[in-house]
Amino acid sequence: MFFVDTIEVSGLGNRGYLAGGERTAVAVDPPRDIDRVIEAAARRGVRISHVVETHVHNDYVTGGLELARVTGAAYLVPAGASVSFSRVPVRDGDRTVIDADAGLALRALATPGHTPHHTSYALEEGGTAVAVFTGGSLLIGTVGRPDLVEPRLTERLARAQHASARRLAAELPDDTAVLPTHGFGSFCSSAQAEGGDTTIGKEKVSNEALTRDVDTFVADLLAGLDDIPAYYTHMGPANAAGPAPVDLTPPVLADAEGIAARLAAGEWVVDLRNRVAFAEGHVAGSFNFEAEGQLATYLAWLIPWGRPVTLLAESPEQLAAAQRELVRVGIDRPAAAATGGPSDWVRAGESPASFRRATFADLAGRSRDGVVVLDVRRASERAEGFVDGAAHIPIHTLHRRLDEVPEGEVWVHCAGGMRAAIAASLLDAAGRDVVAVDDPFDKAEKAGLTVRRP
């Protein structure tokens, strides 16, 4: 008998896996906070004998090297990946025994496309594939994007994705479980997964790489590629060099004077509380990235890389969870932190700042004189419809383009409210009169606003 446990990394839209038999197991594409994987192995009562990477990741810092060091496991990395550390190079067709008693082995399958060296691993029981770890190759209904390595390689890698997906479909049984790393919110996916479980057989009838000819598939894939988070530039090099161990101990505590000093020095002070609480009261100049949202993705995307960050949390638990999220994208140590609320974080004699929240119905009922509607969604989202007359600056570029926001009272919206809250905090910190539209975009037309479509 074998098991496969999923290590959810929901904030980044990824999954890692622990798979094995009664005694030993393999960790696949583990997150940087390796204690979660070690705890999963302890619950199963197994030793981690192998750690494998499907590719050098572009969207997060891996825990693979450190997990292998701590556990003494063999570290398997595709042979074609250029890395600066010692590892076991894996080539197409290599077979690695995971648990001899259970008849479990991994068979490497070269599946270039997401990266040139990408490798999938079929988990075999008694010589028959029962699952396949597909990393950024065959995902649920789609494939990993091919444009993260080198622009000149994008079309070639897109064609390789098509061939790789078809190789998996041709060589593996229909009931083989497909276990991808990306596709659950990660920007490494060319589209987002619908549903959480799939098999080779299901993908044969639903996956665009398996239902379309190569030219149609490539044209549609390239046309649908979205913006690449800026921090991805730093992930591949960090993984190739070999990430350092993480330190999740509590950061230095900052009092109100310390917070003010850090703001004055140009550091980022990030309030992790929910957007409703932040709008009602916050430290002037601080930015709102909700701990329960896509904290790591959007903070890492927006912050100037290497800029010190101080975290403000409502509890030690929220702070600890945020630290864990951020180390996964290379924001290793907050410069400082504080817990509590605005009354604890502002200096004596000062009052918390605030701004208004509203709905699209409120906007529809407001005179547009002196009002700027700012859409901070991505261009691909705006292409499907936008409020007539709205200015457009995607959230991931707004901090560099604040001077482009027209004069007036700014009503900022996104698709649901989270990104609008981030944008509102940036504008508020810059001294603008801002209203955060905290409402699903599909309510705009229902509220009476004119929505333009192509």
Short mmCIF file of C-alpha atoms in Angstrom, two decimals:
data_model
loop_
_atom_site.label_atom_id
_atom_site.label_comp_id
_atom_site.label_asym_id
_atom_site.label_seq_id
_atom_site.Cartn_x
_atom_site.Cartn_y
_atom_site.Cartn_z
CA MET A 1 0.00 0.00 0.00
CA PHE A 2 1.05 3.55 -0.64
CA PHE A 3 -0.07 7.00 0.47
CA VAL A 4 0.09 10.49 -0.98
CA ASP A 5 -0.34 13.47 1.33
CA THR A 6 -0.83 16.95 -0.11
CA ILE A 7 1.08 19.87 1.40
CA GLU A 8 -1.13 22.84 0.54
CA VAL A 9 0.56 26.19 -0.04
CA SER A 10 -2.67 28.01 -0.72
CA GLY A 11 -1.32 31.55 -0.43
CA LEU A 12 0.86 30.91 -3.48
CA GLY A 13 -1.58 28.60 -5.24
CA ASN A 14 0.76 25.61 -5.09
CA ARG A 15 0.96 22.10 -3.69
CA GLY A 16 3.82 19.91 -2.52
CA TYR A 17 3.49 16.22 -1.83
CA LEU A 18 4.71 13.49 0.50
CA ALA A 19 4.32 9.98 -0.88
CA GLY A 20 5.51 6.60 0.31
CA GLY A 21 4.83 3.27 1.95
CA GLU A 22 5.04 2.04 5.53
CA ARG A 23 8.67 2.96 6.16
CA THR A 24 10.01 5.52 3.70
CA ALA A 25 8.71 8.38 1.62
CA VAL A 26 9.60 10.99 -0.99
CA ALA A 27 8.88 14.72 -0.75
CA VAL A 28 8.02 16.40 -4.06
CA ASP A 29 8.45 20.14 -4.64
CA PRO A 30 8.44 20.96 -0.90
CA PRO A 31 7.76 24.51 0.35
CA ARG A 32 10.52 26.44 2.08
CA ASP A 33 8.99 26.01 5.54
CA ILE A 34 10.04 22.38 5.70
CA ASP A 35 8.70 21.75 9.21
CA ARG A 36 5.29 21.09 7.62
CA VAL A 37 6.73 18.26 5.52
CA ILE A 38 8.66 16.82 8.46
CA GLU A 39 5.50 16.87 10.57
CA ALA A 40 3.57 15.10 7.80
CA ALA A 41 6.24 12.37 7.71
CA ALA A 42 6.14 12.05 11.50
CA ARG A 43 2.37 11.58 11.42
CA ARG A 44 2.84 8.76 8.91
CA GLY A 45 5.75 7.28 10.88
CA VAL A 46 7.99 7.27 7.80
CA ARG A 47 11.51 8.44 7.01
CA ILE A 48 11.98 10.87 4.13
CA SER A 49 14.50 9.02 1.98
CA HIS A 50 14.26 11.20 -1.13
CA VAL A 51 13.43 14.78 -1.99
CA VAL A 52 12.71 15.61 -5.64
CA GLU A 53 12.20 18.76 -7.67
CA THR A 54 10.24 18.79 -10.90
CA HIS A 55 12.10 21.96 -11.96
CA VAL A 56 13.91 25.03 -10.70
CA HIS A 57 10.92 27.03 -9.49
CA ASN A 58 10.17 30.56 -10.59
CA ASP A 59 7.37 31.42 -8.16
CA TYR A 60 8.67 30.39 -4.75
CA VAL A 61 11.83 29.53 -2.85
CA THR A 62 12.11 25.78 -2.45
CA GLY A 63 12.71 23.94 0.79
CA GLY A 64 14.14 20.96 -1.05
CA LEU A 65 17.83 21.52 -0.40
CA GLU A 66 17.35 22.17 3.31
CA LEU A 67 14.89 19.30 3.72
CA ALA A 68 17.40 16.91 2.15
CA ARG A 69 20.16 18.22 4.41
CA VAL A 70 18.09 17.93 7.59
CA THR A 71 16.73 14.46 6.85
CA GLY A 72 19.76 13.01 5.07
CA ALA A 73 17.60 12.29 2.04
CA ALA A 74 18.93 12.03 -1.50
CA TYR A 75 18.14 15.26 -3.38
CA LEU A 76 16.98 14.60 -6.94
CA VAL A 77 17.01 17.52 -9.38
CA PRO A 78 16.68 17.38 -13.18
CA ALA A 79 20.10 16.94 -14.75
CA GLY A 80 19.51 19.80 -17.18
CA ALA A 81 18.99 22.34 -14.40
CA SER A 82 21.99 24.58 -13.78
CA VAL A 83 22.47 24.66 -10.01
CA SER A 84 25.34 25.50 -7.66
CA PHE A 85 24.93 22.71 -5.11
CA SER A 86 25.49 19.00 -4.95
CA ARG A 87 22.49 16.90 -5.94
CA VAL A 88 21.55 13.64 -7.68
CA PRO A 89 21.02 14.56 -11.36
CA VAL A 90 17.88 12.96 -12.79
CA ARG A 91 17.51 12.00 -16.44
CA ASP A 92 14.62 10.74 -18.49
CA GLY A 93 13.84 7.14 -17.65
CA ASP A 94 15.71 7.04 -14.36
CA ARG A 95 13.98 4.85 -11.82
CA THR A 96 14.41 5.42 -8.08
CA VAL A 97 13.19 2.94 -5.46
CA ILE A 98 11.27 4.75 -2.70
CA ASP A 99 10.03 1.86 -0.57
CA ALA A 100 11.18 -1.61 -1.62
CA ASP A 101 8.81 -3.39 0.77
CA ALA A 102 5.84 -1.60 -0.76
CA GLY A 103 7.14 -1.98 -4.31
CA LEU A 104 7.20 1.80 -4.75
CA ALA A 105 9.46 3.59 -7.19
CA LEU A 106 9.64 6.88 -9.08
CA ARG A 107 10.20 6.94 -12.83
CA ALA A 108 11.46 10.19 -14.32
CA LEU A 109 9.71 11.47 -17.44
CA ALA A 110 11.25 14.43 -19.27
CA THR A 111 8.43 16.93 -19.78
CA PRO A 112 10.01 20.17 -21.02
CA GLY A 113 7.77 23.17 -21.54
CA HIS A 114 7.37 25.04 -18.28
CA THR A 115 11.17 25.05 -18.20
CA PRO A 116 13.58 23.35 -20.63
CA HIS A 117 14.64 20.83 -17.97
CA HIS A 118 11.22 20.12 -16.46
CA THR A 119 10.75 16.53 -15.28
CA SER A 120 7.63 14.71 -14.10
CA TYR A 121 7.77 11.66 -11.85
CA ALA A 122 5.48 8.66 -12.16
CA LEU A 123 4.88 6.91 -8.84
CA GLU A 124 4.84 3.21 -9.61
CA GLU A 125 3.50 0.43 -7.40
CA GLY A 126 4.66 -2.96 -8.51
CA GLY A 127 5.76 -1.46 -11.80
CA THR A 128 2.39 0.17 -12.59
CA ALA A 129 1.95 3.95 -12.46
CA VAL A 130 -0.62 4.95 -9.84
CA ALA A 131 0.13 8.69 -9.74
CA VAL A 132 2.26 11.22 -11.56
CA PHE A 133 3.78 14.36 -10.06
CA THR A 134 3.54 16.80 -12.94
CA GLY A 135 4.91 20.01 -11.39
CA GLY A 136 4.31 22.72 -14.00
CA SER A 137 3.66 20.40 -16.94
CA LEU A 138 0.21 18.81 -17.16
CA LEU A 139 -2.09 20.71 -14.79
CA ILE A 140 -5.83 20.43 -14.21
CA GLY A 141 -7.35 21.45 -17.53
CA THR A 142 -4.29 23.37 -18.64
CA VAL A 143 -0.49 23.50 -18.47
CA GLY A 144 2.18 25.59 -16.80
CA ARG A 145 3.07 28.79 -18.59
CA PRO A 146 6.08 28.65 -20.94
CA ASP A 147 7.22 32.28 -20.74
CA LEU A 148 9.08 32.43 -17.42
CA VAL A 149 12.55 31.41 -18.57
CA GLU A 150 13.51 33.46 -21.62
CA PRO A 151 11.21 35.38 -24.00
CA ARG A 152 12.94 33.98 -27.08
CA LEU A 153 12.15 30.44 -25.89
CA THR A 154 8.47 31.00 -25.19
CA GLU A 155 6.96 29.63 -28.39
CA ARG A 156 9.38 26.70 -28.47
CA LEU A 157 8.53 25.85 -24.86
CA ALA A 158 4.80 26.19 -25.57
CA ARG A 159 5.14 23.57 -28.31
CA ALA A 160 7.15 21.42 -25.90
CA GLN A 161 4.32 21.70 -23.36
CA HIS A 162 1.90 20.27 -25.90
CA ALA A 163 4.23 17.36 -26.66
CA SER A 164 4.99 16.71 -22.99
CA ALA A 165 1.32 16.62 -22.01
CA ARG A 166 0.64 14.16 -24.81
CA ARG A 167 3.57 12.01 -23.77
CA LEU A 168 2.12 11.67 -20.27
CA ALA A 169 -1.32 10.88 -21.69
CA ALA A 170 0.11 8.24 -24.03
CA GLU A 171 2.42 6.50 -21.57
CA LEU A 172 0.39 6.42 -18.37
CA PRO A 173 -2.82 4.50 -17.55
CA ASP A 174 -6.06 6.48 -17.61
CA ASP A 175 -6.63 5.97 -13.88
CA THR A 176 -3.24 7.49 -12.97
CA ALA A 177 -3.78 10.36 -10.53
CA VAL A 178 -2.38 13.65 -11.85
CA LEU A 179 -0.73 15.62 -9.03
CA PRO A 180 0.51 19.03 -10.22
CA THR A 181 2.42 21.59 -8.18
CA HIS A 182 0.90 24.64 -9.88
CA GLY A 183 -2.59 25.61 -10.96
CA PHE A 184 -4.45 26.52 -7.79
CA GLY A 185 -3.87 30.28 -7.94
CA SER A 186 -0.21 30.34 -8.92
CA PHE A 187 0.81 32.71 -11.70
CA CYS A 188 2.99 29.81 -12.96
CA SER A 189 -0.19 28.32 -14.40
CA SER A 190 -1.44 29.49 -17.80
CA ALA A 191 -4.99 29.21 -16.41
CA GLN A 192 -6.52 28.28 -13.08
CA ALA A 193 -7.67 24.84 -12.04
CA GLU A 194 -11.31 23.97 -11.59
CA GLY A 195 -11.66 21.19 -9.07
CA GLY A 196 -8.99 19.55 -7.01
CA ASP A 197 -8.61 15.97 -8.26
CA THR A 198 -8.00 14.58 -11.69
CA THR A 199 -6.57 11.64 -13.61
CA ILE A 200 -4.91 11.07 -16.96
CA GLY A 201 -8.24 9.82 -18.31
CA LYS A 202 -10.12 12.93 -17.20
CA GLU A 203 -7.45 15.18 -18.68
CA LYS A 204 -7.70 13.44 -22.03
CA VAL A 205 -11.23 14.78 -22.46
CA SER A 206 -10.82 18.20 -20.81
CA ASN A 207 -7.24 19.46 -21.03
CA GLU A 208 -6.63 21.94 -23.81
CA ALA A 209 -3.21 20.42 -24.52
CA LEU A 210 -4.85 17.05 -25.17
CA THR A 211 -7.92 18.21 -27.10
CA ARG A 212 -6.40 20.77 -29.49
CA ASP A 213 -3.88 20.51 -32.30
CA VAL A 214 -0.50 22.01 -31.52
CA ASP A 215 -0.87 25.20 -33.56
CA THR A 216 -4.27 26.09 -32.08
CA PHE A 217 -3.06 25.20 -28.60
CA VAL A 218 0.08 27.33 -28.88
CA ALA A 219 -1.76 30.32 -30.35
CA ASP A 220 -4.38 30.26 -27.59
CA LEU A 221 -1.79 29.66 -24.86
CA LEU A 222 0.40 32.57 -25.93
CA ALA A 223 -2.59 34.88 -26.35
CA GLY A 224 -3.79 34.14 -22.83
CA LEU A 225 -0.54 34.71 -20.94
CA ASP A 226 -0.92 37.20 -18.12
CA ASP A 227 1.46 39.53 -16.28
CA ILE A 228 4.43 37.95 -14.52
CA PRO A 229 4.90 38.93 -10.86
CA ALA A 230 8.05 41.04 -10.54
CA TYR A 231 9.49 38.93 -7.74
CA TYR A 232 9.72 35.89 -10.03
CA THR A 233 12.97 37.44 -11.29
CA HIS A 234 14.55 36.59 -7.94
CA MET A 235 13.12 33.11 -7.33
CA GLY A 236 14.94 31.12 -10.02
CA PRO A 237 18.40 32.46 -9.09
CA ALA A 238 17.74 31.84 -5.39
CA ASN A 239 16.72 28.25 -6.08
CA ALA A 240 19.64 27.63 -8.42
CA ALA A 241 22.13 28.98 -5.87
CA GLY A 242 20.67 26.95 -3.01
CA PRO A 243 18.36 28.70 -0.54
CA ALA A 244 19.53 29.34 3.00
CA PRO A 245 17.68 27.84 5.99
CA VAL A 246 14.75 29.91 7.24
CA ASP A 247 14.45 31.70 10.55
CA LEU A 248 10.86 31.94 11.79
CA THR A 249 11.65 33.31 15.25
CA PRO A 250 9.71 36.47 16.21
CA PRO A 251 11.21 39.68 14.81
CA VAL A 252 12.33 42.72 16.79
CA LEU A 253 9.37 44.55 18.35
CA ALA A 254 8.69 48.13 17.33
CA ASP A 255 6.85 50.69 19.42
CA ALA A 256 4.98 53.72 18.06
CA GLU A 257 8.15 55.81 17.89
CA GLY A 258 9.98 53.04 16.13
CA ILE A 259 7.21 52.61 13.57
CA ALA A 260 7.24 56.34 12.84
CA ALA A 261 11.01 56.29 12.46
CA ARG A 262 10.86 53.41 10.02
CA LEU A 263 8.24 55.18 7.93
CA ALA A 264 10.37 58.32 7.90
CA ALA A 265 13.33 56.25 6.71
CA GLY A 266 11.36 55.00 3.71
CA GLU A 267 10.78 51.48 4.96
CA TRP A 268 7.52 49.71 4.19
CA VAL A 269 5.17 49.32 7.13
CA VAL A 270 2.60 46.65 6.26
CA ASP A 271 -0.65 46.26 8.17
CA LEU A 272 -1.87 42.65 7.97
CA ARG A 273 -5.36 43.22 9.35
CA ASN A 274 -8.45 42.78 7.22
CA ARG A 275 -9.35 45.61 4.88
CA VAL A 276 -12.43 46.70 6.83
CA ALA A 277 -10.42 47.24 10.00
CA PHE A 278 -7.64 48.99 8.10
CA ALA A 279 -10.01 51.44 6.41
CA GLU A 280 -11.53 52.31 9.79
CA GLY A 281 -8.17 53.16 11.35
CA HIS A 282 -4.49 52.68 10.59
CA VAL A 283 -1.05 54.23 10.92
CA ALA A 284 -0.75 57.01 8.36
CA GLY A 285 1.67 55.94 5.65
CA SER A 286 1.24 52.20 6.20
CA PHE A 287 0.04 49.80 3.52
CA ASN A 288 -2.66 47.16 3.80
CA PHE A 289 -1.90 43.62 2.62
CA GLU A 290 -4.41 41.29 4.27
CA ALA A 291 -2.89 38.27 5.96
CA GLU A 292 -5.84 36.19 4.76
CA GLY A 293 -5.42 37.27 1.13
CA GLN A 294 -2.60 36.56 -1.30
CA LEU A 295 -0.15 38.26 1.03
CA ALA A 296 3.08 36.77 -0.28
CA THR A 297 2.19 37.16 -3.95
CA TYR A 298 1.13 40.80 -3.83
CA LEU A 299 3.57 42.11 -1.24
CA ALA A 300 6.50 40.46 -3.01
CA TRP A 301 5.17 41.75 -6.35
CA LEU A 302 4.89 45.37 -5.23
CA ILE A 303 7.65 46.00 -2.71
CA PRO A 304 10.97 47.27 -4.09
CA TRP A 305 13.09 44.15 -3.75
CA GLY A 306 15.22 44.21 -0.62
CA ARG A 307 13.33 47.11 0.99
CA PRO A 308 13.00 46.54 4.77
CA VAL A 309 9.45 45.72 5.87
CA THR A 310 7.82 46.10 9.28
CA LEU A 311 4.72 44.01 9.92
CA LEU A 312 1.74 45.17 11.99
CA ALA A 313 -0.53 42.33 13.10
CA GLU A 314 -3.54 42.00 15.34
CA SER A 315 -2.06 38.98 17.12
CA PRO A 316 1.19 37.02 17.46
CA GLU A 317 -0.48 34.17 15.59
CA GLN A 318 -1.27 36.39 12.61
CA LEU A 319 2.29 37.69 12.62
CA ALA A 320 3.78 34.19 12.71
CA ALA A 321 1.57 33.03 9.84
CA ALA A 322 2.61 36.05 7.77
CA GLN A 323 6.30 35.39 8.40
CA ARG A 324 5.80 31.84 7.19
CA GLU A 325 4.08 33.08 4.02
CA LEU A 326 6.78 35.60 3.26
CA VAL A 327 9.81 33.33 3.62
CA ARG A 328 8.32 31.25 0.83
CA VAL A 329 8.99 34.13 -1.57
CA GLY A 330 12.33 35.20 -0.18
CA ILE A 331 11.24 37.94 2.23
CA ASP A 332 13.18 36.29 5.00
CA ARG A 333 13.20 38.53 8.05
CA PRO A 334 10.90 41.45 8.86
CA ALA A 335 12.92 44.46 10.01
CA ALA A 336 10.52 44.74 12.95
CA ALA A 337 6.96 43.97 13.98
CA ALA A 338 4.19 45.03 16.34
CA THR A 339 0.92 43.47 17.42
CA GLY A 340 -2.31 45.03 18.68
CA GLY A 341 -4.11 47.82 16.88
CA PRO A 342 -3.79 51.41 15.67
CA SER A 343 -4.05 52.83 19.18
CA ASP A 344 -0.89 50.88 20.05
CA TRP A 345 0.95 51.94 16.90
CA VAL A 346 0.45 55.72 16.69
CA ARG A 347 2.42 58.16 18.80
CA ALA A 348 0.88 60.11 21.68
CA GLY A 349 -1.18 63.01 20.40
CA GLU A 350 -1.64 61.47 16.95
CA SER A 351 -4.76 59.85 15.58
CA PRO A 352 -5.12 56.90 13.21
CA ALA A 353 -5.79 57.68 9.57
CA SER A 354 -8.86 56.30 7.78
CA PHE A 355 -10.70 56.27 4.46
CA ARG A 356 -14.14 55.34 3.23
CA ARG A 357 -15.38 52.07 1.79
CA ALA A 358 -18.24 51.82 -0.67
CA THR A 359 -20.06 49.65 -3.22
CA PHE A 360 -20.64 50.04 -6.94
CA ALA A 361 -24.19 51.12 -6.08
CA ASP A 362 -22.72 53.94 -4.01
CA LEU A 363 -20.56 54.93 -6.96
CA ALA A 364 -23.54 54.86 -9.32
CA GLY A 365 -25.41 57.20 -7.00
CA ARG A 366 -22.50 59.62 -6.66
CA SER A 367 -22.11 62.62 -8.92
CA ARG A 368 -19.11 62.01 -11.14
CA ASP A 369 -17.99 65.65 -10.87
CA GLY A 370 -14.53 65.66 -9.36
CA VAL A 371 -14.54 61.87 -9.07
CA VAL A 372 -11.88 59.60 -10.55
CA VAL A 373 -12.74 55.92 -11.01
CA LEU A 374 -9.55 53.87 -10.90
CA ASP A 375 -9.52 50.26 -12.11
CA VAL A 376 -6.53 48.31 -10.71
CA ARG A 377 -7.26 44.95 -12.30
CA ARG A 378 -4.88 43.36 -14.76
CA ALA A 379 -5.22 44.19 -18.45
CA SER A 380 -6.61 40.73 -19.19
CA GLU A 381 -9.44 41.32 -16.72
CA ARG A 382 -10.21 44.80 -18.02
CA ALA A 383 -10.39 43.44 -21.57
CA GLU A 384 -13.55 41.57 -20.56
CA GLY A 385 -15.34 44.74 -19.47
CA PHE A 386 -14.71 48.01 -17.63
CA VAL A 387 -16.59 50.92 -16.10
CA ASP A 388 -17.00 53.64 -18.69
CA GLY A 389 -14.53 56.44 -18.09
CA ALA A 390 -12.44 54.58 -15.55
CA ALA A 391 -8.71 55.15 -15.49
CA HIS A 392 -6.65 51.99 -15.55
CA ILE A 393 -3.44 51.33 -13.64
CA PRO A 394 -2.87 47.67 -12.67
CA ILE A 395 -2.21 47.22 -8.97
CA HIS A 396 1.28 45.82 -9.51
CA THR A 397 2.36 49.06 -11.22
CA LEU A 398 0.45 51.57 -9.11
CA HIS A 399 3.18 52.28 -6.54
CA ARG A 400 5.42 53.50 -9.37
CA ARG A 401 2.67 55.46 -11.14
CA LEU A 402 0.87 57.34 -8.39
CA ASP A 403 1.55 60.62 -10.19
CA GLU A 404 -0.51 59.34 -13.14
CA VAL A 405 -3.72 59.13 -11.11
CA PRO A 406 -5.89 62.10 -12.18
CA GLU A 407 -6.75 64.78 -9.67
CA GLY A 408 -9.93 64.35 -7.68
CA GLU A 409 -11.57 61.99 -5.25
CA VAL A 410 -10.38 58.50 -6.23
CA TRP A 411 -12.85 55.61 -6.15
CA VAL A 412 -10.66 52.55 -6.64
CA HIS A 413 -11.95 49.09 -7.54
CA CYS A 414 -10.70 45.66 -8.58
CA ALA A 415 -12.59 42.40 -9.13
CA GLY A 416 -13.54 41.72 -5.52
CA GLY A 417 -12.09 44.19 -3.05
CA MET A 418 -8.71 42.88 -1.88
CA ARG A 419 -6.57 44.62 -4.48
CA ALA A 420 -8.69 47.76 -4.22
CA ALA A 421 -7.83 47.84 -0.52
CA ILE A 422 -4.11 47.59 -1.29
CA ALA A 423 -4.44 50.36 -3.87
CA ALA A 424 -6.49 52.53 -1.52
CA SER A 425 -3.79 52.20 1.14
CA LEU A 426 -1.11 53.26 -1.36
CA LEU A 427 -3.15 56.27 -2.41
CA ASP A 428 -4.03 57.16 1.16
CA ALA A 429 -0.36 57.03 2.13
CA ALA A 430 0.37 59.40 -0.75
CA GLY A 431 -2.16 61.90 0.63
CA ARG A 432 -4.97 61.28 -1.86
CA ASP A 433 -8.68 61.42 -0.98
CA VAL A 434 -9.64 57.81 -1.65
CA VAL A 435 -12.69 55.56 -1.46
CA ALA A 436 -12.19 51.78 -1.63
CA VAL A 437 -14.92 50.04 -3.63
CA ASP A 438 -15.29 46.74 -1.77
CA ASP A 439 -17.67 44.95 -4.11
CA PRO A 440 -17.56 42.22 -6.79
CA PHE A 441 -17.11 43.71 -10.26
CA ASP A 442 -20.18 41.91 -11.58
CA LYS A 443 -22.23 44.27 -9.40
CA ALA A 444 -21.09 47.31 -11.41
CA GLU A 445 -23.54 46.93 -14.28
CA LYS A 446 -26.32 45.81 -11.96
CA ALA A 447 -25.80 49.02 -10.01
CA GLY A 448 -26.47 51.09 -13.12
CA LEU A 449 -22.91 51.86 -14.16
CA THR A 450 -22.10 51.65 -17.86
CA VAL A 451 -19.75 48.73 -18.47
CA ARG A 452 -17.95 48.73 -21.81
CA ARG A 453 -17.04 45.44 -23.45
CA PRO A 454 -15.03 44.63 -26.58
#
